[in-house]
Coordinates of C-alpha atoms and ligand atoms in Angstrom, one line a residue:
M1 CA -38.0 43.4 6.5
K2 CA -35.4 41.0 7.8
K3 CA -36.6 38.6 10.5
I4 CA -34.2 37.8 13.4
L5 CA -34.5 35.2 16.1
V6 CA -33.1 36.5 19.5
T7 CA -32.7 33.7 22.0
G8 CA -32.6 34.9 25.6
G9 CA -34.2 38.1 24.3
L10 CA -35.9 39.0 27.6
G11 CA -32.6 38.9 29.5
Y12 CA -30.4 41.9 30.3
I13 CA -28.3 42.3 27.2
G14 CA -30.9 40.5 25.0
S15 CA -33.7 42.9 25.8
H16 CA -31.5 46.0 25.0
T17 CA -30.5 44.3 21.7
V18 CA -34.2 43.6 20.8
V19 CA -34.9 47.4 21.3
A20 CA -31.9 48.3 19.1
L21 CA -33.0 45.8 16.4
Q22 CA -36.6 47.0 16.3
E23 CA -35.4 50.6 16.2
T24 CA -33.2 49.7 13.2
G25 CA -36.2 48.2 11.4
F26 CA -35.7 44.5 12.0
E27 CA -38.6 42.1 12.7
V28 CA -37.8 40.3 15.9
V29 CA -38.8 36.9 17.3
V30 CA -37.8 36.4 20.9
V31 CA -37.5 33.0 22.6
D32 CA -36.7 32.7 26.2
N33 CA -37.4 29.9 28.8
L34 CA -38.0 32.6 31.5
S35 CA -35.5 30.9 33.9
N36 CA -33.8 34.2 34.5
A37 CA -36.1 36.7 33.0
S38 CA -39.5 38.1 33.4
I39 CA -42.3 38.2 30.8
D40 CA -42.9 41.8 31.9
V41 CA -39.7 42.7 29.9
L42 CA -41.9 42.5 26.8
V43 CA -44.0 45.5 28.1
G44 CA -40.7 47.4 28.8
I45 CA -39.6 46.8 25.2
E46 CA -43.0 47.9 23.8
S47 CA -42.9 51.1 25.9
I48 CA -39.6 52.0 24.3
T49 CA -40.2 50.9 20.7
G50 CA -44.0 51.1 20.4
K51 CA -44.1 47.4 19.4
A52 CA -43.7 44.2 21.4
P53 CA -41.7 41.6 19.5
Q54 CA -43.2 38.2 18.8
F55 CA -42.5 36.0 21.8
E56 CA -42.4 32.2 22.4
R57 CA -41.5 30.5 25.6
L58 CA -39.0 27.9 24.4
E59 CA -36.6 25.5 26.2
L60 CA -33.6 25.3 24.0
R61 CA -32.4 22.2 25.7
D62 CA -35.4 20.4 24.3
K63 CA -34.2 19.2 20.9
S64 CA -37.7 18.5 19.5
A65 CA -39.1 21.8 20.7
V66 CA -36.3 23.6 18.9
A67 CA -37.0 21.7 15.7
D68 CA -40.7 22.5 16.0
F69 CA -39.9 26.2 16.5
F70 CA -37.8 26.3 13.4
Q71 CA -40.4 24.4 11.4
S72 CA -43.0 27.1 12.3
H73 CA -40.5 29.9 11.5
P74 CA -38.8 28.8 8.3
D75 CA -38.2 32.4 7.1
L76 CA -35.5 33.5 9.6
D77 CA -32.6 35.7 8.3
G78 CA -30.4 35.4 11.3
V79 CA -30.0 34.4 14.9
I80 CA -28.6 36.3 17.9
H81 CA -27.9 33.8 20.6
F82 CA -27.9 35.1 24.2
A83 CA -29.7 32.3 26.0
A84 CA -27.2 30.8 28.5
S85 CA -26.5 30.4 32.1
K86 CA -24.0 33.1 33.3
A87 CA -23.2 32.9 37.0
V88 CA -19.5 32.0 37.5
G89 CA -20.0 30.7 41.1
E90 CA -23.0 28.6 40.2
S91 CA -21.2 27.0 37.3
V92 CA -18.5 25.8 39.7
E93 CA -21.1 24.2 42.0
N94 CA -23.2 22.8 39.2
P95 CA -21.0 22.3 36.1
L96 CA -23.3 19.8 34.4
L97 CA -26.1 22.3 34.4
Y98 CA -23.8 24.7 32.6
Y99 CA -22.6 22.1 30.1
E100 CA -26.1 21.0 29.3
N101 CA -27.6 24.4 29.2
N102 CA -24.9 26.3 27.3
I103 CA -23.7 23.5 25.0
H104 CA -26.8 21.5 24.0
S105 CA -28.8 24.6 23.3
L106 CA -26.2 25.9 20.8
V107 CA -25.9 22.5 19.1
Y108 CA -29.6 22.2 18.6
L109 CA -29.8 25.8 17.3
L110 CA -27.0 25.2 14.8
Q111 CA -28.5 21.9 13.6
N112 CA -31.7 23.8 12.8
C113 CA -29.9 26.8 11.2
K114 CA -28.4 24.2 8.8
E115 CA -31.6 22.4 8.3
Y116 CA -33.6 25.6 7.6
D117 CA -30.8 27.5 5.8
V118 CA -30.4 30.3 8.3
P119 CA -26.9 31.4 7.6
N120 CA -26.2 34.2 10.0
L121 CA -25.3 33.9 13.7
I122 CA -24.2 36.5 16.3
F123 CA -22.9 34.8 19.4
S124 CA -22.7 36.2 22.9
S125 CA -19.2 35.5 24.1
S126 CA -17.0 37.0 26.9
C127 CA -13.6 38.4 27.7
T128 CA -13.5 35.6 30.2
V129 CA -12.1 33.4 27.4
Y130 CA -8.7 35.3 27.7
G131 CA -8.3 34.4 31.4
E132 CA -5.5 36.4 33.1
P133 CA -4.0 38.2 30.0
D134 CA -0.3 38.4 29.3
A135 CA -0.6 41.9 27.8
L136 CA -3.0 44.8 28.0
P137 CA -5.1 46.0 26.3
I138 CA -6.3 42.6 25.1
T139 CA -6.5 42.0 21.3
E140 CA -8.6 39.3 19.7
N141 CA -5.3 37.4 18.9
A142 CA -4.4 37.0 22.6
P143 CA -4.2 33.4 23.6
I144 CA -7.2 31.6 24.9
K145 CA -6.2 30.5 28.4
E146 CA -7.4 27.5 30.3
A147 CA -10.8 28.5 31.6
T148 CA -11.1 29.3 35.3
S149 CA -14.8 28.2 35.6
P150 CA -17.2 25.9 33.8
Y151 CA -19.0 29.0 32.7
G152 CA -15.9 30.3 31.0
N153 CA -15.2 26.9 29.5
T154 CA -18.7 26.8 27.9
K155 CA -17.9 30.1 26.2
Q156 CA -14.6 28.7 24.8
I157 CA -16.3 25.4 23.7
N158 CA -19.2 27.4 22.2
E159 CA -16.8 29.4 20.1
E160 CA -15.1 26.2 18.9
I161 CA -18.4 24.6 18.0
I162 CA -19.4 27.6 16.0
K163 CA -16.0 27.9 14.2
D164 CA -16.1 24.2 13.2
T165 CA -19.7 24.6 12.0
C166 CA -18.7 27.6 9.9
V167 CA -16.0 25.4 8.2
A168 CA -18.4 22.6 7.5
S169 CA -21.5 24.5 6.4
K170 CA -22.8 27.8 5.0
L171 CA -22.9 29.3 8.5
Q172 CA -21.4 32.8 8.9
A173 CA -20.9 33.8 12.4
I174 CA -19.5 36.7 14.6
S175 CA -18.6 36.1 18.2
L176 CA -18.7 39.2 20.3
R177 CA -16.5 39.0 23.4
Y178 CA -18.1 41.3 25.9
F179 CA -16.2 43.1 28.6
N180 CA -18.3 44.2 31.6
P181 CA -21.8 45.4 30.6
I182 CA -23.4 47.9 33.0
G183 CA -26.3 50.4 33.0
A184 CA -29.8 50.3 31.6
H185 CA -31.9 51.9 28.9
E186 CA -32.2 55.7 29.5
T187 CA -36.0 55.4 29.8
A188 CA -35.6 52.9 32.7
H189 CA -38.2 50.7 31.0
I190 CA -35.7 47.9 30.8
G191 CA -32.5 47.1 32.8
E192 CA -30.7 44.4 34.7
L193 CA -32.8 42.2 37.0
P194 CA -30.5 40.0 39.1
V195 CA -32.1 37.1 40.8
G196 CA -31.2 37.0 44.5
V197 CA -28.0 38.6 45.8
P198 CA -26.2 40.2 42.8
Q199 CA -22.8 38.8 42.0
N200 CA -21.8 41.7 39.7
L201 CA -20.4 45.0 40.9
V202 CA -22.9 47.6 39.6
P203 CA -26.1 45.9 40.6
F204 CA -24.6 45.4 44.1
I205 CA -23.7 49.1 44.2
T206 CA -27.2 50.3 43.2
Q207 CA -28.9 47.8 45.6
T208 CA -26.7 49.1 48.4
A209 CA -27.5 52.7 47.5
V210 CA -31.2 52.0 47.5
G211 CA -30.9 50.3 50.9
L212 CA -31.5 46.7 49.9
R213 CA -27.9 45.7 51.0
E214 CA -26.2 46.9 54.0
K215 CA -22.8 47.6 52.4
L216 CA -20.7 46.8 49.4
L217 CA -17.7 44.6 49.9
V218 CA -14.7 45.5 47.7
F219 CA -12.9 42.3 46.9
G220 CA -9.3 43.2 47.5
N221 CA -7.2 46.4 47.6
D222 CA -3.8 44.8 47.4
Y223 CA -3.7 44.0 43.7
P224 CA -0.8 45.4 41.6
T225 CA -3.0 48.2 40.2
K226 CA -3.1 52.0 40.6
D227 CA -5.2 51.9 43.7
G228 CA -5.0 48.2 44.6
S229 CA -8.5 47.2 43.3
C230 CA -9.2 45.1 40.2
I231 CA -9.5 46.8 36.8
R232 CA -12.3 46.1 34.3
D233 CA -13.6 47.6 31.1
Y234 CA -17.2 48.7 31.9
I235 CA -19.4 49.2 28.8
H236 CA -22.8 50.7 28.6
V237 CA -25.3 48.0 27.7
V238 CA -26.9 50.2 25.1
D239 CA -23.6 50.6 23.3
L240 CA -23.1 46.8 23.6
A241 CA -26.6 46.2 22.1
E242 CA -25.7 48.4 19.2
A243 CA -22.7 46.3 18.5
H244 CA -25.0 43.3 17.8
V245 CA -27.0 45.2 15.2
V246 CA -23.8 46.4 13.5
A247 CA -22.4 42.8 13.5
L248 CA -25.6 41.4 12.1
Q249 CA -25.7 44.0 9.4
R250 CA -22.1 43.1 8.5
L251 CA -23.2 39.5 7.9
L252 CA -26.4 40.4 6.1
D253 CA -24.4 42.7 3.7
G254 CA -21.8 40.0 3.2
K255 CA -19.0 42.3 4.4
N256 CA -17.4 39.7 6.7
K257 CA -13.9 38.6 5.7
N258 CA -14.1 35.1 7.2
S259 CA -17.0 32.8 8.0
F260 CA -16.1 33.1 11.7
E261 CA -15.0 36.4 13.1
V262 CA -14.4 37.6 16.6
F263 CA -14.6 41.1 18.0
N264 CA -13.8 42.5 21.5
V265 CA -16.7 44.7 22.6
G266 CA -15.5 47.1 25.3
T267 CA -14.6 50.7 25.7
G268 CA -10.8 50.2 25.7
K269 CA -10.7 52.0 29.1
G270 CA -9.9 50.2 32.3
S271 CA -11.5 51.4 35.6
S272 CA -10.8 50.1 39.1
V273 CA -13.5 49.1 41.5
L274 CA -12.7 52.1 43.6
E275 CA -13.0 54.4 40.6
V276 CA -16.4 53.0 39.8
I277 CA -17.5 53.6 43.4
T278 CA -16.2 57.2 43.2
A279 CA -17.9 57.8 39.8
F280 CA -21.2 56.5 41.2
E281 CA -21.0 58.8 44.2
E282 CA -20.1 61.8 42.1
T283 CA -22.9 61.0 39.5
T284 CA -25.7 60.4 42.1
G285 CA -24.5 62.5 45.0
I286 CA -25.0 59.4 47.2
S287 CA -22.3 58.4 49.7
L288 CA -21.9 54.6 49.3
F289 CA -21.2 52.5 52.4
Y290 CA -18.4 50.1 51.4
E291 CA -15.7 48.0 53.1
I292 CA -12.5 46.4 51.8
T293 CA -12.5 42.6 52.2
D294 CA -10.4 39.7 50.9
R295 CA -9.9 39.0 47.3
R296 CA -12.6 37.0 45.6
S297 CA -11.3 33.6 44.3
G298 CA -11.1 33.4 40.5
D299 CA -10.9 37.2 39.9
V300 CA -8.4 38.3 37.3
V301 CA -6.4 41.5 38.2
S302 CA -6.8 43.6 35.2
V303 CA -8.8 43.3 31.9
Y304 CA -9.6 45.8 29.2
A305 CA -10.1 45.6 25.5
D306 CA -8.1 46.7 22.5
T307 CA -11.0 47.9 20.5
T308 CA -9.2 48.5 17.2
Q309 CA -10.9 45.7 15.3
A310 CA -14.3 46.6 16.6
N311 CA -13.7 50.3 15.7
K312 CA -12.0 49.8 12.3
T313 CA -13.3 46.5 10.9
L314 CA -16.7 46.3 12.4
G315 CA -17.3 50.0 12.4
W316 CA -18.6 50.3 15.9
K317 CA -17.4 52.3 18.8
A318 CA -18.7 52.7 22.4
K319 CA -20.2 56.2 22.7
K320 CA -21.5 56.4 26.2
T321 CA -19.6 57.4 29.4
M322 CA -19.2 55.6 32.7
E323 CA -21.2 58.4 34.3
E324 CA -24.1 57.9 31.9
A325 CA -24.1 54.2 32.5
L326 CA -24.1 54.6 36.3
A327 CA -26.8 57.2 36.2
S328 CA -29.0 54.9 34.1
A329 CA -28.4 52.0 36.4
W330 CA -29.3 54.1 39.4
K331 CA -32.5 55.4 37.6
W332 CA -33.5 51.8 36.8
E333 CA -32.8 50.6 40.4
Q334 CA -35.0 53.4 41.8
K335 CA -37.8 52.6 39.4
I336 CA -37.9 48.9 40.2
R337 CA -37.9 49.5 43.9
N338 CA -40.7 52.0 43.8
Q339 CA -43.0 49.9 41.7
Ligands
LIG1 C1 -16.9 38.0 35.2 C2 -16.3 37.8 33.9 C3 -17.3 38.0 32.8 C4 -18.5 37.2 33.0 C5 -19.1 37.7 34.4 C6 -20.3 36.9 34.7 C7 -13.9 38.2 33.7 C8 -12.8 39.2 33.5 N1 -15.1 38.6 33.6 O1 -17.0 39.4 35.3 O2 -16.8 37.6 31.5 O3 -19.5 37.5 32.0 O4 -18.1 37.4 35.4 O5 -20.8 37.3 35.9 O6 -13.7 37.0 33.9 N2 -16.6 43.3 42.9 C9 -16.5 43.7 44.2 N3 -17.6 43.6 45.0 C10 -18.8 43.0 44.5 C11 -18.8 42.5 43.2 C12 -17.7 42.7 42.4 O7 -15.5 44.3 44.6 O8 -19.7 42.8 45.3 C13 -15.4 43.5 42.0 C14 -14.8 42.2 41.4 O9 -13.8 41.7 42.3 C15 -14.3 42.7 40.1 C16 -15.2 43.8 39.7 O10 -15.9 44.2 40.9 O11 -13.0 43.2 40.3 C17 -16.2 43.4 38.7 O12 -16.8 42.2 39.1 P1 -18.1 41.6 38.4 O13 -19.1 42.6 38.1 O14 -18.5 40.4 39.2 O15 -17.6 41.1 37.0 P2 -16.4 40.2 36.5 O16 -16.0 39.3 37.6 O17 -15.3 41.1 36.0

């Protein structure tokens, strides 16, 4: 049985990926510093898979703690690295936190991968590296634009660090550039747990529907799009989790063509904010209270993936619909509010 380290494995995408790994037959070791995740997520994972993964609370910014961790787990076959700070606004206010958290952690991880001969890495990247794209859908060859936030910059720098390390060592890596993950596991045992007021669209929608927020603000309806609101590629988190397992298997089987590969992970379909609201209303039968307001600074107009590489080269394709994703997000929201 292959043993995989998942950093940030109790977070939103991490926890769904741990489930997918365990269901595929991997042995999983999770580390998380619990800064933005609850220890209860372990129970959720166990409820789905019948087995809690090994867990260690670990601060990846602590170089000696990371070294100690690898020393006590010298038999890892691969790493999936999720642990990172991810709030765009917070990164503008506190860039050094983002540079320390997202850059140091990766460097310490890679140093130990080299030291302990762990050759396979899947990295959690973002479509934010493309900025405002010149052409749609976005292919992996689209230029990397100057980052619009420190958060986005850390993703660009992280990819460069990994790429350079692949050249200079035995490391094989795949960077997955996520579009907009939404939804929850169909059992509602795990899902997204935003701390404080959600910044992202779907948690804000479900919190409004459940009565926690008064109304949803739609950031702009005067964009040059079909209905004036921004377009994104919303992907079910369970499909996204599956992409990690497929990417890891590609490395383990030695099927990768280069030591550093990049794949877009999206559905290939762009949906506007107003379309997401309508889909939520139709799926749940709830009428959502929303208002149009000013544009949000830093938002790009339209972003959706060209998924040809993911489909043909990686052999992965998103299967779930927007309606399934919204229904699962709503089921999860209701569950956590009724606990
Ligand atoms: C952005 C980044 C993504 C990053 C994520 C982290 C891009 C294209 N995407 O996602 O890579 O991982 O931040 O948080 O840079 N909206 C509203 N009202 C709300 C909330 C959102 O109208 O209350 C709108 C936004 O204006 C946007 C859409 O909904 O058009 C999606 O927003 P959000 O969920 O925050 O994701 P992104 O900003 O696309």
